[in-house]
Coordinates of C-alpha atoms in Angstrom, one line a residue:
M1 CA 5.6 -49.6 6.3
Q2 CA 8.8 -50.3 4.5
T3 CA 9.1 -46.7 3.9
F4 CA 8.9 -46.2 8.0
T5 CA 11.5 -48.7 8.6
A6 CA 13.8 -47.1 6.0
M7 CA 13.4 -43.8 7.8
S8 CA 14.2 -45.1 10.9
S9 CA 17.2 -46.9 9.9
F10 CA 18.5 -43.5 8.3
A11 CA 17.8 -41.8 11.5
S12 CA 19.5 -44.2 13.8
Q13 CA 22.6 -44.2 11.3
Y14 CA 22.9 -40.3 10.9
P15 CA 21.2 -38.8 14.2
K16 CA 23.3 -35.4 13.6
T17 CA 22.1 -35.1 9.9
V18 CA 18.5 -35.8 11.1
A19 CA 18.9 -33.3 14.0
L20 CA 20.3 -30.5 11.9
V21 CA 17.7 -30.9 9.0
A22 CA 14.8 -30.7 11.8
V23 CA 16.5 -27.9 13.3
T24 CA 17.0 -26.0 10.2
G25 CA 13.4 -26.7 9.1
V26 CA 11.7 -25.6 12.4
G27 CA 13.9 -22.5 12.3
L28 CA 12.8 -21.7 8.6
F29 CA 9.3 -22.0 9.4
G30 CA 9.7 -19.7 12.8
L31 CA 11.2 -17.2 10.6
K32 CA 8.7 -17.5 8.0
R33 CA 6.0 -17.1 10.4
W34 CA 7.8 -13.9 12.2
M35 CA 8.3 -12.3 8.5
A36 CA 4.6 -12.7 8.0
G37 CA 4.2 -9.8 10.8
G38 CA 0.9 -9.0 12.3
V39 CA -2.5 -10.1 11.5
C40 CA -5.9 -8.0 11.9
R41 CA -7.9 -9.7 14.4
S42 CA -10.9 -7.5 14.2
K43 CA -14.5 -9.2 13.3
T44 CA -15.9 -5.8 12.3
R45 CA -18.7 -5.9 9.9
L46 CA -18.8 -3.2 6.9
D47 CA -22.7 -3.7 5.8
G48 CA -23.9 -0.8 4.1
K49 CA -20.4 0.8 4.1
V50 CA -18.5 2.2 1.0
V51 CA -15.0 1.5 0.2
L52 CA -12.8 2.8 -2.5
I53 CA -9.5 1.0 -2.9
T54 CA -7.1 2.2 -5.8
G55 CA -5.0 -0.3 -7.7
G56 CA -7.3 -2.9 -6.0
N57 CA -6.7 -5.5 -9.1
T58 CA -3.6 -6.9 -7.9
G59 CA -1.4 -7.7 -4.7
I60 CA -2.3 -6.2 -1.5
G61 CA -5.1 -4.3 -3.2
K62 CA -6.7 -7.0 -4.3
E63 CA -6.4 -9.1 -1.1
T64 CA -7.7 -6.0 1.1
A65 CA -10.7 -5.8 -1.7
V66 CA -11.5 -9.5 -0.9
D67 CA -11.4 -9.1 2.9
L68 CA -13.7 -6.2 3.2
A69 CA -16.0 -7.1 0.7
K70 CA -16.5 -10.3 3.2
R71 CA -17.4 -8.0 5.7
G72 CA -20.2 -6.8 3.8
A73 CA -18.9 -3.5 2.3
R74 CA -19.6 -2.2 -1.1
V75 CA -16.0 -2.3 -2.7
I76 CA -15.1 0.2 -5.6
L77 CA -11.9 -1.0 -7.6
A78 CA -10.4 2.3 -9.0
C79 CA -7.7 1.1 -11.7
R80 CA -6.1 1.9 -14.8
D81 CA -6.1 -1.1 -16.9
M82 CA -10.0 -2.0 -17.0
D83 CA -9.7 -5.5 -18.6
R84 CA -7.3 -6.5 -15.5
A85 CA -9.5 -4.8 -13.0
N86 CA -12.8 -6.7 -14.4
K87 CA -11.1 -9.9 -14.1
A88 CA -9.9 -9.2 -10.7
A89 CA -13.4 -8.0 -9.6
E90 CA -14.9 -11.1 -10.9
D91 CA -12.1 -13.2 -8.5
V92 CA -12.7 -10.9 -5.7
R93 CA -16.5 -11.5 -6.1
K94 CA -16.1 -15.3 -6.0
K95 CA -13.5 -15.2 -2.9
S96 CA -15.7 -13.0 -1.1
R97 CA -19.1 -14.3 -1.9
S98 CA -20.4 -10.7 -2.5
D99 CA -21.6 -9.3 -5.7
T100 CA -21.4 -5.7 -4.2
V101 CA -17.7 -5.3 -6.1
I102 CA -17.7 -2.8 -9.1
V103 CA -15.0 -1.2 -11.1
K104 CA -14.1 2.4 -11.9
K105 CA -11.6 3.5 -14.1
L106 CA -8.6 5.5 -12.8
D107 CA -5.3 6.5 -14.2
L108 CA -3.2 8.4 -11.4
A109 CA -0.7 9.5 -14.0
S110 CA -3.5 11.8 -15.3
L111 CA -5.2 14.8 -13.1
Q112 CA -7.9 14.6 -15.6
S113 CA -8.7 11.0 -15.0
V114 CA -8.5 11.5 -11.1
R115 CA -10.9 14.2 -11.4
Q116 CA -13.4 12.1 -13.5
L117 CA -13.5 9.5 -11.3
A118 CA -14.1 11.8 -8.3
M119 CA -17.1 13.2 -10.3
D120 CA -18.4 9.9 -10.9
V121 CA -18.0 8.5 -7.2
L122 CA -19.8 11.8 -6.0
A123 CA -22.6 11.3 -8.7
S124 CA -23.1 7.7 -8.1
E125 CA -22.3 7.1 -4.3
E126 CA -24.2 8.4 -1.3
R127 CA -21.6 7.8 1.2
L128 CA -17.7 7.0 1.1
D129 CA -16.5 5.3 4.6
V130 CA -13.3 4.5 3.4
L131 CA -10.7 5.6 1.2
I132 CA -7.5 3.4 0.6
N133 CA -4.9 5.3 -1.5
N134 CA -3.0 1.9 -2.4
A135 CA -1.8 1.8 -5.9
G136 CA 1.7 2.9 -6.6
I137 CA 4.8 2.5 -8.8
M138 CA 8.4 1.7 -7.7
S139 CA 11.8 2.4 -9.1
C140 CA 10.5 3.0 -12.6
P141 CA 12.9 4.8 -15.3
K142 CA 12.7 8.7 -15.7
W143 CA 9.2 9.0 -16.9
Q144 CA 6.8 11.9 -16.5
T145 CA 3.0 11.7 -15.9
E146 CA 0.4 13.0 -18.2
D147 CA 0.9 16.5 -16.6
G148 CA 4.6 16.6 -16.9
F149 CA 5.4 15.4 -13.3
E150 CA 8.0 13.1 -12.2
M151 CA 6.1 9.5 -12.4
Q152 CA 6.8 8.4 -8.8
F153 CA 5.9 11.5 -7.4
G154 CA 2.9 12.0 -9.5
V155 CA 1.3 8.5 -9.2
N156 CA 2.0 7.7 -5.4
H157 CA 1.5 10.9 -4.2
L158 CA 0.2 13.8 -6.3
G159 CA -2.7 11.8 -8.0
H160 CA -3.9 10.5 -4.4
F161 CA -3.5 14.0 -3.0
L162 CA -5.8 15.2 -5.7
L163 CA -8.2 12.4 -5.5
T164 CA -8.3 12.5 -1.8
N165 CA -9.1 16.2 -1.6
C166 CA -11.9 15.8 -4.1
L167 CA -13.6 13.3 -2.1
L168 CA -13.4 15.1 0.9
D169 CA -16.8 16.3 1.5
L170 CA -18.4 13.1 0.9
L171 CA -15.9 11.5 3.4
K172 CA -17.0 14.1 5.8
K173 CA -21.0 13.4 5.1
S174 CA -20.0 9.8 5.8
A175 CA -18.4 10.4 9.3
P176 CA -16.9 8.7 11.0
S177 CA -14.9 7.7 7.8
R178 CA -11.4 6.9 7.2
I179 CA -8.5 7.7 4.9
I180 CA -5.6 5.2 4.5
N181 CA -2.4 5.8 2.5
V182 CA -0.2 2.9 1.7
S183 CA 3.3 4.3 2.1
S184 CA 6.7 2.2 3.0
L185 CA 9.6 1.9 5.1
A186 CA 11.6 3.4 2.4
H187 CA 10.1 7.0 3.7
E188 CA 13.0 6.7 6.3
R189 CA 15.6 6.9 3.5
G190 CA 13.5 9.8 1.9
Q191 CA 13.3 13.7 1.8
I192 CA 11.5 16.2 0.1
Y193 CA 13.5 18.0 -2.6
F194 CA 11.6 21.1 -2.4
D195 CA 13.9 22.7 -4.9
D196 CA 13.7 20.0 -7.4
I197 CA 10.5 18.1 -6.6
N198 CA 10.4 16.3 -10.1
Q199 CA 14.1 15.1 -9.7
E200 CA 14.8 16.8 -13.0
K201 CA 18.8 17.8 -12.1
D202 CA 19.5 14.2 -10.9
Y203 CA 17.2 11.4 -11.1
D204 CA 17.6 8.4 -9.2
P205 CA 14.5 5.9 -9.3
R206 CA 15.1 4.5 -5.6
R207 CA 15.6 8.0 -4.3
S208 CA 12.6 9.2 -6.3
Y209 CA 10.4 6.6 -4.5
A210 CA 11.6 7.3 -1.2
Q211 CA 10.5 10.9 -1.7
S212 CA 7.2 9.7 -3.0
K213 CA 6.9 7.4 0.3
L214 CA 7.9 10.3 2.7
A215 CA 5.3 12.4 1.0
N216 CA 2.4 9.7 1.9
V217 CA 3.4 10.1 5.4
L218 CA 3.7 13.8 5.6
F219 CA 0.2 14.1 3.6
T220 CA -1.1 11.9 6.2
R221 CA 0.0 13.9 9.0
E222 CA -1.1 17.2 7.6
L223 CA -4.5 16.0 6.5
S224 CA -5.1 14.6 9.9
K225 CA -4.6 18.1 11.4
R226 CA -6.9 19.9 8.9
L227 CA -9.8 17.2 9.5
E228 CA -9.7 17.7 13.1
G229 CA -13.6 17.6 14.5
T230 CA -14.7 16.2 11.1
G231 CA -15.0 12.6 12.2
V232 CA -12.6 11.7 9.3
T233 CA -9.4 9.9 10.4
T234 CA -6.1 9.4 8.8
Y235 CA -3.5 6.6 8.8
S236 CA -0.1 5.8 7.1
L237 CA 1.2 2.5 6.8
H238 CA 4.1 0.2 5.9
P239 CA 3.0 -3.2 4.5
G240 CA 6.0 -4.9 4.8
V241 CA 8.1 -6.5 1.9
I242 CA 5.8 -8.4 -0.3
R243 CA 5.8 -10.7 -3.4
T244 CA 3.8 -8.1 -5.8
E245 CA 4.2 -6.7 -9.1
L246 CA 5.4 -3.6 -7.6
G247 CA 9.0 -4.7 -8.0
R248 CA 8.8 -5.4 -11.7
H249 CA 10.9 -2.0 -12.5
F250 CA 13.3 -2.6 -9.5
W251 CA 14.3 -6.4 -9.7
P252 CA 15.8 -6.3 -13.5
T253 CA 17.8 -3.4 -12.3
M254 CA 19.6 -5.5 -9.7
S255 CA 23.0 -7.1 -10.7
L256 CA 22.9 -10.9 -11.5
W257 CA 24.8 -11.7 -8.3
K258 CA 22.3 -9.9 -6.0
R259 CA 19.4 -11.8 -7.8
F260 CA 21.1 -14.9 -7.4
V261 CA 21.7 -14.1 -3.4
F262 CA 18.1 -12.8 -3.2
T263 CA 16.0 -15.4 -4.9
P264 CA 16.0 -17.7 -2.1
L265 CA 14.9 -15.1 0.4
L266 CA 11.8 -14.6 -1.6
F267 CA 10.2 -17.6 0.4
L268 CA 10.5 -15.6 3.4
I269 CA 8.8 -12.6 2.5
K270 CA 5.2 -11.8 2.8
S271 CA 2.4 -13.0 0.5
P272 CA -0.2 -10.5 -0.6
T273 CA -2.6 -11.6 2.0
E274 CA 0.0 -11.3 4.8
G275 CA 1.0 -7.8 3.2
A276 CA -2.7 -6.5 3.3
Q277 CA -3.1 -7.2 7.0
T278 CA -2.0 -3.5 7.9
T279 CA -4.2 -1.8 5.6
I280 CA -7.2 -3.9 6.5
Y281 CA -6.2 -3.2 10.5
C282 CA -6.2 0.5 9.8
A283 CA -9.5 0.4 7.7
V284 CA -11.7 -1.6 10.3
E285 CA -9.8 -1.9 13.8
E286 CA -12.5 -0.3 16.4
S287 CA -9.7 1.0 18.9
L288 CA -8.3 3.3 16.0
Q289 CA -11.5 5.2 15.6
N290 CA -10.3 8.4 17.6
Q291 CA -6.6 8.0 16.5
S292 CA -5.2 10.0 13.5
G293 CA -2.3 10.9 11.7
L294 CA -0.2 8.2 13.1
Y295 CA 1.9 5.7 11.2
Y296 CA 1.5 1.8 11.1
S297 CA 3.3 -1.4 10.7
D298 CA 2.3 -4.9 11.4
C299 CA -1.2 -4.1 12.9
A300 CA 0.4 -1.9 15.2
P301 CA 1.5 1.8 15.5
K302 CA 5.0 2.6 15.0
T303 CA 7.0 5.7 15.2
A304 CA 7.8 7.3 11.5
A305 CA 11.2 8.6 10.6
S306 CA 12.0 11.7 12.2
Q307 CA 11.3 13.6 8.7
G308 CA 8.0 11.9 8.6
R309 CA 7.1 13.8 11.8
D310 CA 8.2 17.4 10.3
D311 CA 5.0 19.4 10.7
E312 CA 6.6 22.5 8.8
A313 CA 7.6 20.3 6.0
A314 CA 4.3 18.5 6.1
K315 CA 2.5 21.8 5.7
K316 CA 5.1 22.9 3.1
L317 CA 4.4 20.0 1.0
W318 CA 0.7 20.4 1.2
D319 CA 0.9 24.1 -0.2
L320 CA 3.4 22.9 -3.0
S321 CA 0.9 20.0 -4.1
A322 CA -2.1 21.7 -4.0
S323 CA -0.6 24.3 -6.5
M324 CA 0.9 21.4 -8.8
V325 CA -2.7 20.0 -9.2
G326 CA -4.4 23.2 -9.3
L327 CA -6.4 23.3 -6.1
P328 CA -7.1 26.5 -4.0

């Protein structure tokens, strides 16, 4: 009672201050809700379905796994670090109350590892209904994959390109099935450097990341054309700006003053659960059954950048990618 009286007294003495604080609070709450973006409303069940998620041990991949496991799917977490993956799988099982969550080894920086995972899946699974190419790396130093490719292009695009192609027959057998490529708004700043695909002449981590995310969009577009009539549909998406481990290489490169400015804004960006919504939407939304090759954000179709709608570049990238990973 004394506390209420004190608060009433303060409000009567400083009405403008109280009003300003209240308006600011409501405004920040509203902005936070707006930044959270769309929510997948579909109640679709996935009983008897099999879903494979790359990088499903953390961030939006893990939250996607929880949601799809709750829907009854058998979920395969394909991850590089098996210790972390097993711990994540146990957490996913607890949160989803499902025991149909398993872990398989996948290092997207190794074409051999990609092929081994594909052979494992083909040997152990009778079907594959949803393939979610979620794993990625952002703004890392000038690193190379095991096969000598620039790391971001190799992991974000080439590894998933090979994995998808290796699993296509199983996806076709399981049709209707879906392939989801997690891209980024960064594709709008990207271009494909066909004359220097590994960025050997002038490496810039952000430019390389943008190239790899544009490659995700173009891959989705070309793949949809090649899969017409098979019952396998493709989707690329921007999940939003999210608080995940993806920025572990990017954040330390920012100047101190930029980190000081941007730190308060971390309150406004999406949580992993919020960031997973568009991936989940593309995996389960019934109305997307007959759509393919499009780009999504906030659980709705969006128009990709003009370079992401270039059919000639998409085909050229496919041919180059196939030669790089050794596909016929």
